[in-house]
Coordinates of C-alpha atoms in Angstrom, one line a residue:
Chain A
E1 CA 30.3 -0.2 91.5
T2 CA 27.4 0.5 94.2
G3 CA 24.5 -2.3 94.4
V4 CA 21.0 -1.5 95.3
T5 CA 20.3 0.3 98.4
Q6 CA 17.0 0.8 100.1
S7 CA 16.0 3.0 103.0
P8 CA 14.9 3.2 105.6
T9 CA 15.9 -0.3 106.7
H10 CA 13.1 -0.5 109.2
L11 CA 9.8 1.2 110.1
I12 CA 6.8 1.1 112.1
K13 CA 3.2 2.8 111.2
T14 CA -0.1 3.1 112.0
R15 CA -3.2 1.6 110.1
G16 CA -4.3 3.8 107.9
Q17 CA -1.3 5.9 107.2
Q18 CA 0.6 6.3 104.1
V19 CA 4.3 5.5 103.8
T20 CA 7.1 5.9 101.0
L21 CA 9.8 3.6 100.5
R22 CA 12.9 4.3 98.3
C23 CA 15.2 2.3 96.3
S24 CA 18.3 3.5 94.7
S25 CA 19.3 1.0 91.5
Q26 CA 22.5 -0.3 90.5
S27 CA 24.8 1.9 88.2
G28 CA 24.0 1.4 84.7
H29 CA 20.3 -0.3 85.5
N30 CA 17.4 1.4 84.0
T31 CA 14.6 -0.7 85.3
V32 CA 13.2 -1.3 88.8
S33 CA 10.9 -3.8 90.4
W34 CA 9.4 -4.2 93.7
Y35 CA 8.3 -7.2 95.6
Q36 CA 6.6 -7.5 98.7
Q37 CA 7.5 -10.6 101.0
A38 CA 5.1 -11.9 103.9
L39 CA 6.8 -13.5 106.7
G40 CA 7.5 -17.0 105.8
Q41 CA 6.5 -16.7 102.1
G42 CA 8.1 -16.1 98.5
P43 CA 8.1 -12.4 97.3
Q44 CA 5.5 -11.2 95.3
F45 CA 5.8 -8.6 92.1
I46 CA 3.9 -5.6 92.9
F47 CA 5.1 -3.4 90.0
Q48 CA 8.0 -2.8 87.4
Y49 CA 9.1 1.0 86.4
Y50 CA 11.3 1.2 83.2
R51 CA 12.6 4.6 81.9
E52 CA 10.4 6.4 84.6
E53 CA 6.9 4.8 83.5
E54 CA 5.1 1.8 85.1
N55 CA 5.7 -1.3 82.7
G56 CA 4.0 -4.1 84.3
R57 CA 1.8 -4.6 87.5
G58 CA 1.0 -7.5 89.7
N59 CA -2.1 -8.2 91.5
F60 CA -1.9 -5.3 94.0
P61 CA -4.5 -2.7 94.6
P62 CA -4.2 1.3 93.3
R63 CA -3.3 2.1 96.9
F64 CA 0.4 0.7 96.2
S65 CA 1.7 3.2 93.2
G66 CA 5.2 4.1 92.7
L67 CA 7.8 6.5 90.8
Q68 CA 10.8 6.4 89.1
F69 CA 13.1 9.4 88.5
P70 CA 15.6 10.4 85.7
N71 CA 18.7 9.1 87.7
Y72 CA 16.4 5.8 87.8
S73 CA 15.8 5.7 91.5
S74 CA 12.6 4.2 92.8
E75 CA 9.9 5.1 95.4
L76 CA 7.2 2.9 96.7
N77 CA 3.7 4.4 98.0
V78 CA 1.3 2.6 99.8
N79 CA -1.8 4.7 101.2
A80 CA -4.3 3.4 103.6
L81 CA -2.1 1.4 105.3
E82 CA -3.6 -2.1 106.4
L83 CA -2.2 -4.8 109.0
D84 CA -2.0 -7.4 106.1
D85 CA 0.9 -5.0 104.5
S86 CA 3.3 -5.5 107.3
A87 CA 5.9 -7.2 104.9
L88 CA 9.5 -7.1 103.8
Y89 CA 9.6 -4.8 100.6
L90 CA 12.4 -5.6 98.2
C91 CA 13.5 -3.5 95.0
A92 CA 15.4 -4.7 92.3
S93 CA 17.2 -3.4 89.8
S94 CA 17.8 -4.7 86.0
P95 CA 20.0 -3.5 83.4
Y96 CA 17.0 -3.7 80.8
L97 CA 13.4 -4.5 81.7
G98 CA 14.5 -7.0 84.4
R99 CA 16.0 -9.6 82.7
E100 CA 18.3 -10.3 85.5
A101 CA 16.9 -8.8 89.0
F102 CA 19.8 -7.5 91.6
F103 CA 18.1 -7.1 94.8
G104 CA 18.5 -4.6 97.8
Q105 CA 18.3 -5.4 101.6
G106 CA 14.7 -4.7 101.7
T107 CA 12.6 -2.7 104.0
R108 CA 10.6 -4.2 106.6
L109 CA 7.3 -2.5 107.2
T110 CA 5.5 -3.0 110.3
V111 CA 1.7 -1.7 110.4
V112 CA 0.1 -1.9 113.9
Chain B
G1 CA -0.4 -18.1 84.9
N2 CA 3.3 -19.0 85.7
S3 CA 3.9 -20.9 89.0
V4 CA 6.8 -22.4 90.8
T5 CA 6.4 -25.3 93.6
Q6 CA 9.2 -26.1 96.0
M7 CA 9.6 -29.2 98.3
E8 CA 8.3 -28.4 101.5
G9 CA 10.8 -27.6 104.4
P10 CA 12.4 -27.3 106.7
V11 CA 15.3 -29.4 105.5
T12 CA 18.2 -30.2 108.5
L13 CA 21.4 -32.1 107.2
S14 CA 24.7 -32.6 109.0
E15 CA 27.6 -30.8 107.4
E16 CA 29.0 -32.7 104.6
A17 CA 25.9 -34.2 103.5
F18 CA 24.2 -34.3 100.0
L19 CA 21.6 -31.4 99.4
T20 CA 18.7 -31.9 97.2
I21 CA 16.0 -29.1 97.0
N22 CA 13.4 -29.8 94.1
C23 CA 11.5 -27.2 92.1
T24 CA 9.0 -27.5 89.4
Y25 CA 7.6 -24.9 87.3
T26 CA 4.4 -24.0 85.1
A27 CA 5.1 -21.3 82.6
T28 CA 4.2 -20.6 78.9
G29 CA 6.8 -20.2 76.5
Y30 CA 10.4 -20.3 77.4
P31 CA 11.1 -18.8 80.8
S32 CA 14.5 -18.2 82.8
L33 CA 15.0 -20.1 85.7
F34 CA 16.8 -18.9 89.1
W35 CA 18.0 -19.7 92.4
Y36 CA 18.2 -16.9 94.8
V37 CA 19.4 -17.5 98.4
Q38 CA 18.0 -15.5 101.8
Y39 CA 20.3 -14.9 105.0
P40 CA 18.4 -14.1 108.2
G41 CA 17.5 -10.5 107.8
E42 CA 18.9 -9.9 104.3
G43 CA 17.6 -9.4 101.2
L44 CA 17.6 -11.9 98.2
Q45 CA 21.0 -12.9 96.4
L46 CA 21.3 -14.5 93.0
L47 CA 22.9 -17.8 93.4
L48 CA 22.6 -19.2 89.9
K49 CA 20.7 -19.0 86.5
A50 CA 19.8 -21.2 83.3
T51 CA 18.3 -19.4 80.4
K52 CA 17.4 -22.4 78.3
A53 CA 16.5 -26.0 78.1
D54 CA 19.6 -28.1 79.4
D55 CA 21.5 -25.2 80.7
K56 CA 23.4 -26.0 83.9
G57 CA 23.8 -23.0 86.5
S58 CA 26.4 -23.5 89.0
N59 CA 28.2 -21.3 91.6
K60 CA 29.8 -21.5 94.9
G61 CA 29.3 -25.7 94.8
F62 CA 25.7 -25.6 93.8
E63 CA 24.2 -26.7 90.7
A64 CA 20.9 -26.6 88.7
T65 CA 20.0 -28.2 85.2
Y66 CA 17.1 -26.9 83.5
R67 CA 15.0 -29.8 82.3
K68 CA 12.3 -28.7 79.9
E69 CA 10.8 -31.9 79.6
T70 CA 10.1 -32.3 83.2
T71 CA 9.5 -28.6 84.0
S72 CA 12.2 -28.9 86.8
F73 CA 15.3 -26.8 88.1
H74 CA 16.6 -28.9 91.1
L75 CA 19.1 -27.6 93.3
E76 CA 22.0 -29.9 94.6
K77 CA 25.3 -29.6 96.5
G78 CA 27.5 -32.5 96.9
S79 CA 28.6 -31.5 100.3
V80 CA 26.9 -28.7 102.6
Q81 CA 28.5 -26.4 105.1
V82 CA 27.1 -24.6 108.4
S83 CA 27.5 -21.5 106.2
D84 CA 24.7 -22.5 104.0
S85 CA 22.1 -22.3 106.4
A86 CA 19.5 -20.1 104.5
V87 CA 16.3 -19.9 102.8
Y88 CA 16.5 -21.2 99.1
F89 CA 14.0 -19.7 96.5
C90 CA 13.3 -21.0 93.1
A91 CA 12.1 -18.5 90.7
L92 CA 11.3 -18.0 86.7
S93 CA 11.4 -15.0 84.8
D94 CA 9.5 -15.0 81.7
F95 CA 10.6 -11.6 79.6
K96 CA 8.3 -9.8 77.2
E97 CA 9.5 -6.8 74.9
T98 CA 6.0 -5.1 75.9
S99 CA 6.2 -5.8 79.5
G100 CA 9.6 -6.5 80.7
S101 CA 9.8 -9.4 83.1
R102 CA 8.9 -10.4 86.2
L103 CA 9.9 -12.9 88.7
T104 CA 7.7 -15.6 89.9
F105 CA 8.8 -17.1 93.2
G106 CA 8.1 -20.5 95.0
E107 CA 7.6 -20.3 98.4
G108 CA 11.1 -21.1 99.9
T109 CA 12.9 -24.0 101.3
Q110 CA 14.8 -23.3 104.8
L111 CA 17.9 -25.1 105.1
T112 CA 19.4 -25.9 108.3
V113 CA 23.1 -27.4 108.2
N114 CA 24.5 -29.0 111.7
P115 CA 28.0 -28.9 112.5

């Protein structure tokens, strides 16, 4: 059974650019959640996708958007990148609406 | 809203010492409680969980008991090892049929164990 995988592991973007992060959920899981973890802080909930629809959102602006595909994999898109978007982005998959979350290794985004 | 408060770190211990990391929470309803561990450069790994009051979660020698009366979920281990050095996060999850669940994390506690 494969776990949650995220790509890429690291990337560097310039302020104002757009970025897409990808996540493959664990086999049998239909719910994907995304979290942002700034350096030295706990993860913050961005949003959750269940059966290809957004199913809850944290306190993040609309330039953070996402998709979930029929195979339950997911993308996180961030437009108009700001320096404060530099963080570790974590994807978590769950068997049903996030009751128990299993995390990937994360994508380290640096905005310069 | 929901919130989790962890004891301030960092915590430095000698090998075989007793570990306690305090965690208290504020939540409506009946959340599930979790401890996650994060090793350098890695994502989060679930360490243990408890889903209702008085439940005790345990794994790899770590334990935590869900105390509703004190809204606490303190992490303990009787004898730490160098390999336990990591950042530990306390978290709660509130589940709703209409909106699923989301994890609310504390700020994390850095643990360093010296040989």
